[in-house]
Amino acid sequence: MEEVTELRNVLERVEGKLIAAGKIYGAMNFGVWSSIMLLYYVMLGIFDISWQFNLIYWPLGFAVAMVFTGRIWKRLKRLGRVTGREIEGSKTSGILVMVSWITGIILGWGIIPRMGVGVSEGAALAVGFLSFITLSIFGMWLVFARYSGVEREIIPSFLIPAMGIPIVWNMETGAMVWAGFTVALSFALTILWYLYSAFKAIER
């Protein structure tokens, strides 16, 4: 009986560490995107950036993020195999997440800023930016909830930008900068929540 209890305790600790690793993976996803976005803002304050630069920077940033998170995902899968659990991502969920981001890009960067929203051109762009983040991440969250369980830690990353839309709508100046800080705050809180969840899992 003692051996069964000890084995159960070992399995619970292993499962806890695997859950913690998954939470850390989630935090690193938001961390890499936060870094890419904040680097853009730093460069924006130093250089006179043209719209052509965006056509290079953001695809390159996307590629860097995919390579980085892909490597972390492989390590997470390897950890799962070591602990006797196969971690596989659903192809359907991956496609739906991509659709969510594409929809967010079309609406947030293409349609919404041209609908006459906001009190200025900068406000319109900021509304579109926050809408893009809100719609894309909310859609991703729904996909995760359907295929791999509800990730409560993601909620600040789309809820805070959504709450910022009515505020940035009426900003005549500095709207995009304010929107950028709002998204950075939402990502920081998401990362902190993920890390907190990881510590809780380790303590199991």
PDB file of C-alpha atoms in Angstrom:
ATOM      1  CA  MET A   1       0.000   0.000   0.000  1.00  0.00           C
ATOM      2  CA  GLU A   2       2.841   2.392   0.794  1.00  0.00           C
ATOM      3  CA  GLU A   3       4.401   1.627  -2.607  1.00  0.00           C
ATOM      4  CA  VAL A   4       1.146   2.531  -4.369  1.00  0.00           C
ATOM      5  CA  THR A   5       0.931   5.799  -2.433  1.00  0.00           C
ATOM      6  CA  GLU A   6       4.551   6.630  -3.226  1.00  0.00           C
ATOM      7  CA  LEU A   7       4.050   5.856  -6.903  1.00  0.00           C
ATOM      8  CA  ARG A   8       0.965   8.077  -7.006  1.00  0.00           C
ATOM      9  CA  ASN A   9       2.902  10.915  -5.379  1.00  0.00           C
ATOM     10  CA  VAL A  10       5.709  10.544  -7.923  1.00  0.00           C
ATOM     11  CA  LEU A  11       3.250  10.575 -10.829  1.00  0.00           C
ATOM     12  CA  GLU A  12       1.527  13.675  -9.446  1.00  0.00           C
ATOM     13  CA  ARG A  13       4.860  15.474  -9.154  1.00  0.00           C
ATOM     14  CA  VAL A  14       5.799  14.500 -12.706  1.00  0.00           C
ATOM     15  CA  GLU A  15       2.420  15.633 -14.011  1.00  0.00           C
ATOM     16  CA  GLY A  16       2.794  18.886 -12.100  1.00  0.00           C
ATOM     17  CA  LYS A  17       6.150  19.563 -13.713  1.00  0.00           C
ATOM     18  CA  LEU A  18       4.727  18.814 -17.161  1.00  0.00           C
ATOM     19  CA  ILE A  19       1.829  21.214 -16.563  1.00  0.00           C
ATOM     20  CA  ALA A  20       4.312  23.824 -15.329  1.00  0.00           C
ATOM     21  CA  ALA A  21       6.379  23.374 -18.486  1.00  0.00           C
ATOM     22  CA  GLY A  22       3.253  23.962 -20.588  1.00  0.00           C
ATOM     23  CA  LYS A  23       2.496  27.155 -18.680  1.00  0.00           C
ATOM     24  CA  ILE A  24       6.064  28.379 -19.139  1.00  0.00           C
ATOM     25  CA  TYR A  25       5.732  27.658 -22.871  1.00  0.00           C
ATOM     26  CA  GLY A  26       2.624  29.856 -22.927  1.00  0.00           C
ATOM     27  CA  ALA A  27       4.474  32.642 -21.110  1.00  0.00           C
ATOM     28  CA  MET A  28       7.379  32.462 -23.556  1.00  0.00           C
ATOM     29  CA  ASN A  29       4.981  32.779 -26.491  1.00  0.00           C
ATOM     30  CA  PHE A  30       3.708  36.080 -25.164  1.00  0.00           C
ATOM     31  CA  GLY A  31       7.212  37.069 -24.099  1.00  0.00           C
ATOM     32  CA  VAL A  32       8.699  36.754 -27.575  1.00  0.00           C
ATOM     33  CA  TRP A  33       5.861  38.723 -29.186  1.00  0.00           C
ATOM     34  CA  SER A  34       6.102  41.397 -26.515  1.00  0.00           C
ATOM     35  CA  SER A  35       9.833  41.692 -27.223  1.00  0.00           C
ATOM     36  CA  ILE A  36       9.273  42.004 -30.977  1.00  0.00           C
ATOM     37  CA  MET A  37       6.614  44.671 -30.494  1.00  0.00           C
ATOM     38  CA  LEU A  38       8.610  46.691 -27.969  1.00  0.00           C
ATOM     39  CA  LEU A  39      11.719  46.541 -30.149  1.00  0.00           C
ATOM     40  CA  TYR A  40       9.634  48.051 -32.943  1.00  0.00           C
ATOM     41  CA  TYR A  41       8.553  50.891 -30.661  1.00  0.00           C
ATOM     42  CA  VAL A  42      12.151  51.507 -29.582  1.00  0.00           C
ATOM     43  CA  MET A  43      13.240  51.705 -33.222  1.00  0.00           C
ATOM     44  CA  LEU A  44      10.257  53.937 -33.999  1.00  0.00           C
ATOM     45  CA  GLY A  45      11.580  56.490 -31.526  1.00  0.00           C
ATOM     46  CA  ILE A  46      15.099  56.454 -32.980  1.00  0.00           C
ATOM     47  CA  PHE A  47      14.603  56.157 -36.738  1.00  0.00           C
ATOM     48  CA  ASP A  48      12.272  57.699 -39.269  1.00  0.00           C
ATOM     49  CA  ILE A  49      10.548  54.462 -40.221  1.00  0.00           C
ATOM     50  CA  SER A  50       8.710  54.250 -43.538  1.00  0.00           C
ATOM     51  CA  TRP A  51       5.800  51.979 -44.317  1.00  0.00           C
ATOM     52  CA  GLN A  52       8.116  49.807 -46.449  1.00  0.00           C
ATOM     53  CA  PHE A  53      10.048  48.945 -43.287  1.00  0.00           C
ATOM     54  CA  ASN A  54       6.919  47.343 -41.833  1.00  0.00           C
ATOM     55  CA  LEU A  55       6.774  44.970 -44.811  1.00  0.00           C
ATOM     56  CA  ILE A  56      10.198  43.676 -43.775  1.00  0.00           C
ATOM     57  CA  TYR A  57      10.119  43.931 -39.988  1.00  0.00           C
ATOM     58  CA  TRP A  58       6.851  42.169 -39.183  1.00  0.00           C
ATOM     59  CA  PRO A  59       7.291  39.143 -41.487  1.00  0.00           C
ATOM     60  CA  LEU A  60      10.836  38.801 -40.130  1.00  0.00           C
ATOM     61  CA  GLY A  61       9.522  39.149 -36.576  1.00  0.00           C
ATOM     62  CA  PHE A  62       6.911  36.492 -37.297  1.00  0.00           C
ATOM     63  CA  ALA A  63       9.597  34.130 -38.618  1.00  0.00           C
ATOM     64  CA  VAL A  64      11.787  34.699 -35.540  1.00  0.00           C
ATOM     65  CA  ALA A  65       8.825  34.084 -33.218  1.00  0.00           C
ATOM     66  CA  MET A  66       7.874  30.878 -35.032  1.00  0.00           C
ATOM     67  CA  VAL A  67      11.433  29.514 -34.913  1.00  0.00           C
ATOM     68  CA  PHE A  68      11.775  30.377 -31.216  1.00  0.00           C
ATOM     69  CA  THR A  69       8.430  28.964 -30.107  1.00  0.00           C
ATOM     70  CA  GLY A  70       8.904  25.946 -32.389  1.00  0.00           C
ATOM     71  CA  ARG A  71      12.094  25.005 -30.580  1.00  0.00           C
ATOM     72  CA  ILE A  72      10.418  25.387 -27.191  1.00  0.00           C
ATOM     73  CA  TRP A  73       7.503  23.260 -28.408  1.00  0.00           C
ATOM     74  CA  LYS A  74       9.885  20.478 -29.455  1.00  0.00           C
ATOM     75  CA  ARG A  75      11.475  20.504 -26.008  1.00  0.00           C
ATOM     76  CA  LEU A  76       8.040  20.368 -24.399  1.00  0.00           C
ATOM     77  CA  LYS A  77       7.128  17.359 -26.539  1.00  0.00           C
ATOM     78  CA  ARG A  78      10.416  15.712 -25.594  1.00  0.00           C
ATOM     79  CA  LEU A  79       9.649  16.288 -21.921  1.00  0.00           C
ATOM     80  CA  GLY A  80       6.224  14.738 -22.439  1.00  0.00           C
ATOM     81  CA  ARG A  81       7.736  11.613 -23.970  1.00  0.00           C
ATOM     82  CA  VAL A  82      10.164  11.281 -21.060  1.00  0.00           C
ATOM     83  CA  THR A  83       7.271  11.405 -18.600  1.00  0.00           C
ATOM     84  CA  GLY A  84       5.211   8.953 -20.659  1.00  0.00           C
ATOM     85  CA  ARG A  85       2.762  11.465 -22.140  1.00  0.00           C
ATOM     86  CA  GLU A  86       2.634  12.309 -25.815  1.00  0.00           C
ATOM     87  CA  ILE A  87       2.018  15.993 -26.494  1.00  0.00           C
ATOM     88  CA  GLU A  88       0.646  16.578 -29.957  1.00  0.00           C
ATOM     89  CA  GLY A  89      -0.903  19.712 -31.378  1.00  0.00           C
ATOM     90  CA  SER A  90      -4.088  19.394 -33.405  1.00  0.00           C
ATOM     91  CA  LYS A  91      -3.713  20.377 -37.063  1.00  0.00           C
ATOM     92  CA  THR A  92      -7.291  21.617 -37.048  1.00  0.00           C
ATOM     93  CA  SER A  93      -6.645  23.869 -34.054  1.00  0.00           C
ATOM     94  CA  GLY A  94      -3.480  25.193 -35.703  1.00  0.00           C
ATOM     95  CA  ILE A  95      -5.418  26.099 -38.841  1.00  0.00           C
ATOM     96  CA  LEU A  96      -8.166  27.765 -36.816  1.00  0.00           C
ATOM     97  CA  VAL A  97      -5.629  29.808 -34.840  1.00  0.00           C
ATOM     98  CA  MET A  98      -4.116  30.971 -38.133  1.00  0.00           C
ATOM     99  CA  VAL A  99      -7.599  31.876 -39.410  1.00  0.00           C
ATOM    100  CA  SER A 100      -8.181  33.859 -36.217  1.00  0.00           C
ATOM    101  CA  TRP A 101      -5.035  35.930 -36.750  1.00  0.00           C
ATOM    102  CA  ILE A 102      -5.715  36.456 -40.457  1.00  0.00           C
ATOM    103  CA  THR A 103      -9.245  37.632 -39.615  1.00  0.00           C
ATOM    104  CA  GLY A 104      -7.834  39.973 -36.985  1.00  0.00           C
ATOM    105  CA  ILE A 105      -5.351  41.421 -39.477  1.00  0.00           C
ATOM    106  CA  ILE A 106      -8.031  42.014 -42.126  1.00  0.00           C
ATOM    107  CA  LEU A 107     -10.453  43.654 -39.693  1.00  0.00           C
ATOM    108  CA  GLY A 108      -7.978  45.464 -37.451  1.00  0.00           C
ATOM    109  CA  TRP A 109      -5.548  46.786 -40.035  1.00  0.00           C
ATOM    110  CA  GLY A 110      -7.710  46.833 -43.148  1.00  0.00           C
ATOM    111  CA  ILE A 111     -11.384  47.480 -42.470  1.00  0.00           C
ATOM    112  CA  ILE A 112     -11.806  49.147 -39.068  1.00  0.00           C
ATOM    113  CA  PRO A 113      -9.384  52.089 -39.590  1.00  0.00           C
ATOM    114  CA  ARG A 114     -11.219  52.948 -42.824  1.00  0.00           C
ATOM    115  CA  MET A 115     -14.643  53.056 -41.172  1.00  0.00           C
ATOM    116  CA  GLY A 116     -14.199  56.579 -39.831  1.00  0.00           C
ATOM    117  CA  VAL A 117     -13.665  55.465 -36.239  1.00  0.00           C
ATOM    118  CA  GLY A 118     -11.845  57.669 -33.744  1.00  0.00           C
ATOM    119  CA  VAL A 119     -11.441  61.434 -33.557  1.00  0.00           C
ATOM    120  CA  SER A 120      -8.221  61.453 -35.600  1.00  0.00           C
ATOM    121  CA  GLU A 121      -6.225  59.369 -38.038  1.00  0.00           C
ATOM    122  CA  GLY A 122      -3.960  58.219 -35.210  1.00  0.00           C
ATOM    123  CA  ALA A 123      -6.970  57.258 -33.099  1.00  0.00           C
ATOM    124  CA  ALA A 124      -8.404  55.262 -36.018  1.00  0.00           C
ATOM    125  CA  LEU A 125      -5.157  53.327 -36.398  1.00  0.00           C
ATOM    126  CA  ALA A 126      -5.001  52.728 -32.637  1.00  0.00           C
ATOM    127  CA  VAL A 127      -8.592  51.457 -32.586  1.00  0.00           C
ATOM    128  CA  GLY A 128      -7.703  49.120 -35.451  1.00  0.00           C
ATOM    129  CA  PHE A 129      -4.554  47.940 -33.658  1.00  0.00           C
ATOM    130  CA  LEU A 130      -6.369  47.176 -30.404  1.00  0.00           C
ATOM    131  CA  SER A 131      -9.190  45.525 -32.357  1.00  0.00           C
ATOM    132  CA  PHE A 132      -6.634  43.374 -34.187  1.00  0.00           C
ATOM    133  CA  ILE A 133      -5.094  42.194 -30.901  1.00  0.00           C
ATOM    134  CA  THR A 134      -8.478  41.662 -29.246  1.00  0.00           C
ATOM    135  CA  LEU A 135     -10.082  39.718 -32.087  1.00  0.00           C
ATOM    136  CA  SER A 136      -7.024  37.614 -32.911  1.00  0.00           C
ATOM    137  CA  ILE A 137      -6.222  36.526 -29.366  1.00  0.00           C
ATOM    138  CA  PHE A 138      -9.873  36.072 -28.391  1.00  0.00           C
ATOM    139  CA  GLY A 139     -10.317  33.782 -31.380  1.00  0.00           C
ATOM    140  CA  MET A 140      -7.161  31.889 -30.444  1.00  0.00           C
ATOM    141  CA  TRP A 141      -8.421  31.543 -26.872  1.00  0.00           C
ATOM    142  CA  LEU A 142     -11.704  30.056 -28.107  1.00  0.00           C
ATOM    143  CA  VAL A 143      -9.809  27.538 -30.242  1.00  0.00           C
ATOM    144  CA  PHE A 144      -7.648  26.510 -27.279  1.00  0.00           C
ATOM    145  CA  ALA A 145     -10.774  26.175 -25.112  1.00  0.00           C
ATOM    146  CA  ARG A 146     -12.322  23.859 -27.697  1.00  0.00           C
ATOM    147  CA  TYR A 147      -9.325  21.625 -28.399  1.00  0.00           C
ATOM    148  CA  SER A 148      -7.009  21.707 -25.367  1.00  0.00           C
ATOM    149  CA  GLY A 149      -8.879  23.297 -22.459  1.00  0.00           C
ATOM    150  CA  VAL A 150      -9.534  26.827 -21.228  1.00  0.00           C
ATOM    151  CA  GLU A 151      -6.362  28.884 -20.769  1.00  0.00           C
ATOM    152  CA  ARG A 152      -7.482  31.486 -18.236  1.00  0.00           C
ATOM    153  CA  GLU A 153      -4.047  33.055 -18.302  1.00  0.00           C
ATOM    154  CA  ILE A 154      -4.672  34.400 -21.817  1.00  0.00           C
ATOM    155  CA  ILE A 155      -7.691  36.489 -20.772  1.00  0.00           C
ATOM    156  CA  PRO A 156      -5.779  39.726 -19.899  1.00  0.00           C
ATOM    157  CA  SER A 157      -4.111  39.743 -23.328  1.00  0.00           C
ATOM    158  CA  PHE A 158      -7.418  40.351 -25.127  1.00  0.00           C
ATOM    159  CA  LEU A 159      -9.608  41.804 -22.376  1.00  0.00           C
ATOM    160  CA  ILE A 160      -7.357  44.788 -21.549  1.00  0.00           C
ATOM    161  CA  PRO A 161      -6.912  45.857 -25.219  1.00  0.00           C
ATOM    162  CA  ALA A 162     -10.685  45.544 -25.675  1.00  0.00           C
ATOM    163  CA  MET A 163     -11.238  47.818 -22.671  1.00  0.00           C
ATOM    164  CA  GLY A 164      -8.772  50.294 -24.152  1.00  0.00           C
ATOM    165  CA  ILE A 165     -10.697  50.765 -27.420  1.00  0.00           C
ATOM    166  CA  PRO A 166     -13.257  53.288 -26.047  1.00  0.00           C
ATOM    167  CA  ILE A 167     -10.435  55.286 -24.437  1.00  0.00           C
ATOM    168  CA  VAL A 168      -8.125  55.441 -27.452  1.00  0.00           C
ATOM    169  CA  TRP A 169     -11.112  56.282 -29.664  1.00  0.00           C
ATOM    170  CA  ASN A 170     -11.142  59.846 -28.286  1.00  0.00           C
ATOM    171  CA  MET A 171      -7.385  60.508 -28.264  1.00  0.00           C
ATOM    172  CA  GLU A 172      -6.353  63.251 -30.660  1.00  0.00           C
ATOM    173  CA  THR A 173      -2.602  62.694 -30.133  1.00  0.00           C
ATOM    174  CA  GLY A 174      -0.416  59.810 -28.942  1.00  0.00           C
ATOM    175  CA  ALA A 175      -3.087  57.195 -29.589  1.00  0.00           C
ATOM    176  CA  MET A 176      -0.815  54.545 -31.135  1.00  0.00           C
ATOM    177  CA  VAL A 177       1.817  54.922 -28.414  1.00  0.00           C
ATOM    178  CA  TRP A 178      -0.833  54.555 -25.723  1.00  0.00           C
ATOM    179  CA  ALA A 179      -2.285  51.535 -27.518  1.00  0.00           C
ATOM    180  CA  GLY A 180       1.166  49.953 -27.696  1.00  0.00           C
ATOM    181  CA  PHE A 181       1.699  50.358 -23.952  1.00  0.00           C
ATOM    182  CA  THR A 182      -1.770  48.943 -23.318  1.00  0.00           C
ATOM    183  CA  VAL A 183      -0.955  45.806 -25.290  1.00  0.00           C
ATOM    184  CA  ALA A 184       2.451  45.539 -23.578  1.00  0.00           C
ATOM    185  CA  LEU A 185       0.721  45.722 -20.172  1.00  0.00           C
ATOM    186  CA  SER A 186      -1.791  43.056 -21.162  1.00  0.00           C
ATOM    187  CA  PHE A 187       0.981  40.738 -22.347  1.00  0.00           C
ATOM    188  CA  ALA A 188       3.016  41.351 -19.172  1.00  0.00           C
ATOM    189  CA  LEU A 189       0.039  40.408 -16.990  1.00  0.00           C
ATOM    190  CA  THR A 190      -0.567  37.311 -19.108  1.00  0.00           C
ATOM    191  CA  ILE A 191       3.068  36.263 -18.678  1.00  0.00           C
ATOM    192  CA  LEU A 192       2.896  36.809 -14.906  1.00  0.00           C
ATOM    193  CA  TRP A 193      -0.299  34.748 -14.669  1.00  0.00           C
ATOM    194  CA  TYR A 194       1.258  31.922 -16.676  1.00  0.00           C
ATOM    195  CA  LEU A 195       4.349  31.909 -14.454  1.00  0.00           C
ATOM    196  CA  TYR A 196       2.203  31.966 -11.324  1.00  0.00           C
ATOM    197  CA  SER A 197       0.254  28.973 -12.641  1.00  0.00           C
ATOM    198  CA  ALA A 198       3.560  27.225 -13.377  1.00  0.00           C
ATOM    199  CA  PHE A 199       4.722  27.671  -9.773  1.00  0.00           C
ATOM    200  CA  LYS A 200       1.402  26.365  -8.495  1.00  0.00           C
ATOM    201  CA  ALA A 201       1.753  23.282 -10.701  1.00  0.00           C
ATOM    202  CA  ILE A 202       5.277  22.622  -9.439  1.00  0.00           C
ATOM    203  CA  GLU A 203       4.066  22.747  -5.828  1.00  0.00           C
ATOM    204  CA  ARG A 204       1.556  19.955  -6.448  1.00  0.00           C
TER     205      ARG A 204
END
